C-alpha positions as CSV (number, residue, x, y, z in Angstrom):
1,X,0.0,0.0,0.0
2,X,2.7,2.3,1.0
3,X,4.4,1.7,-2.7
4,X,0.9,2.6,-4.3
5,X,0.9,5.5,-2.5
6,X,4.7,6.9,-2.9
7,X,4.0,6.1,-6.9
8,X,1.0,7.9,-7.2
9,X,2.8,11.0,-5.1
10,X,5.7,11.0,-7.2
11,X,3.4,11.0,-10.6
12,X,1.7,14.2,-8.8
13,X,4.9,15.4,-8.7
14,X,5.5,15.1,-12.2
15,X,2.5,16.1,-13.4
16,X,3.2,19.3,-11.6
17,X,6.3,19.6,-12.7
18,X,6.1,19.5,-16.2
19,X,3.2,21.6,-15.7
20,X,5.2,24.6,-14.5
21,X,7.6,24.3,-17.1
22,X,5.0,24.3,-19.9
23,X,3.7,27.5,-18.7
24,X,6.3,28.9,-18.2
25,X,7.4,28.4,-21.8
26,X,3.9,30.1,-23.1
27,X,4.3,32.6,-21.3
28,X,7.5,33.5,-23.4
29,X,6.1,32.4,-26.0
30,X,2.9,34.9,-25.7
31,X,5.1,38.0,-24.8
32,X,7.0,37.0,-27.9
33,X,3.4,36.7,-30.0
34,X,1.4,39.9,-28.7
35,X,3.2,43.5,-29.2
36,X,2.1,46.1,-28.1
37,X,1.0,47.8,-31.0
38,X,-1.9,45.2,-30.6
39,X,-2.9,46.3,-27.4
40,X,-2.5,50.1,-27.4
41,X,-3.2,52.4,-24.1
42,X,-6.3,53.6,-24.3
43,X,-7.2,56.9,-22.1
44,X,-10.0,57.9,-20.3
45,X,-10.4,61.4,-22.1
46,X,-10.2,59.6,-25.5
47,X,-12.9,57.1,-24.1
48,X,-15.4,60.1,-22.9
49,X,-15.1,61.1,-26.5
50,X,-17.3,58.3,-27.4
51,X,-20.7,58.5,-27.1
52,X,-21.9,55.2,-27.2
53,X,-19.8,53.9,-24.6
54,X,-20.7,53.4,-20.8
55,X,-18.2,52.7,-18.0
56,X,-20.5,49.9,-16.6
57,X,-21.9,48.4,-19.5
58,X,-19.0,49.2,-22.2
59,X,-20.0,50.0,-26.2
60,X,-23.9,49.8,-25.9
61,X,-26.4,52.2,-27.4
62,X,-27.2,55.2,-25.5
63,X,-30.7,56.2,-24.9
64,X,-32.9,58.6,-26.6
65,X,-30.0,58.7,-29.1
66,X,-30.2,59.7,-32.9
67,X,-27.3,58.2,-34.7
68,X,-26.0,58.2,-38.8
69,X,-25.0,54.7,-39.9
70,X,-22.0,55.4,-42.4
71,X,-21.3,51.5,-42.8
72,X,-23.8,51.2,-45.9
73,X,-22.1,53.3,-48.1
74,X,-22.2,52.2,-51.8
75,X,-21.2,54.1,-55.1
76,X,-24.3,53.5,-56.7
77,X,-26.6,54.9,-53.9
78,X,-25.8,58.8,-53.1
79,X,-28.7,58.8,-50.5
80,X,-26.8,55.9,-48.7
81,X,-25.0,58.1,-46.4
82,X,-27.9,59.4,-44.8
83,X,-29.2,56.2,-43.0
84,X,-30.0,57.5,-39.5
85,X,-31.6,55.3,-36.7
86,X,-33.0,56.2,-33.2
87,X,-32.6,54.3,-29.8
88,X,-35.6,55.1,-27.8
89,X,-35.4,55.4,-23.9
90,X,-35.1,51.7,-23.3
91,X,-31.7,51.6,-25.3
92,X,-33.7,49.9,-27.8
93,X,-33.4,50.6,-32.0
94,X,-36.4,52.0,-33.9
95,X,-37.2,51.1,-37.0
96,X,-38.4,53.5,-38.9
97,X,-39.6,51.7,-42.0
98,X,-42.6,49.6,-40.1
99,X,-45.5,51.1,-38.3
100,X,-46.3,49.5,-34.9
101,X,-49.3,48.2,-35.8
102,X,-47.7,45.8,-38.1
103,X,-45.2,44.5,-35.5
C-alpha cells in the first residue's frame, strides 16, 4: 500500500512539474506573439469622446439617441450616407420603416 501510495505522489509530482515548465514556456512564447501595437493604451479622455460607450456596460447604445450609420455606403446609392436610426429610452433601436401596428 505504501508503494501505491509513494507512486501515485511521485506521478503528482510530475504532473506538476512538467506543468510549470510548460507555462512557463507560453508565457514566453505569448510575450513574444502579442506586441504592443496590438494592445495600445487607451485613455479615459479619449474614451469620454465616445458616445456610445458606458463605464459599466461598455459599447452599448445610448438612450434617446439619434445616430447616422455610415457603414452602408455604396457608389451606386448617393442617399446611402444618410441612414439614420433612433434608440428610444429603453436603449432599444427604432425602426423606422414599419408602423407599430404591423409589429
Amino acid at each position: 500500500m505504501l508503494k501505491i501510495m509513494i507512486f501515485f505522489a511521485f506521478c503528482i509530482l510530475i504532473f506538476n512539474i512538467s506543468e510549470y515548465i510548460s507555462s512557463r514556456l507560453l508565457l514566453k512564447l505569448n510575450k513574444r506573439m502579442i506586441t504592443p501595437k496590438e494592445f495600445p493604451e487607451i485613455l479615459n479622455k479619449d474614451i469620454k469622446k465616445f458616445t456610445s460607450f458606458d463605464s459599466h456596460l461598455g459599447w452599448e447604445p445610448q438612450p434617446n439617441t439619434v445616430k447616422k450609420d455610415t457603414g452602408h455606403q455604396t457608389p451606386d446609392d448617393p442617399d446611402s450616407d444618410k441612414v439614420t436610426y433612433t434608440i428610444d429610452d429603453k436603449g432599444s433601436r427604432l425602426n423606422t420603416y414599419i408602423s407599430r401596428g404591423e409589429i
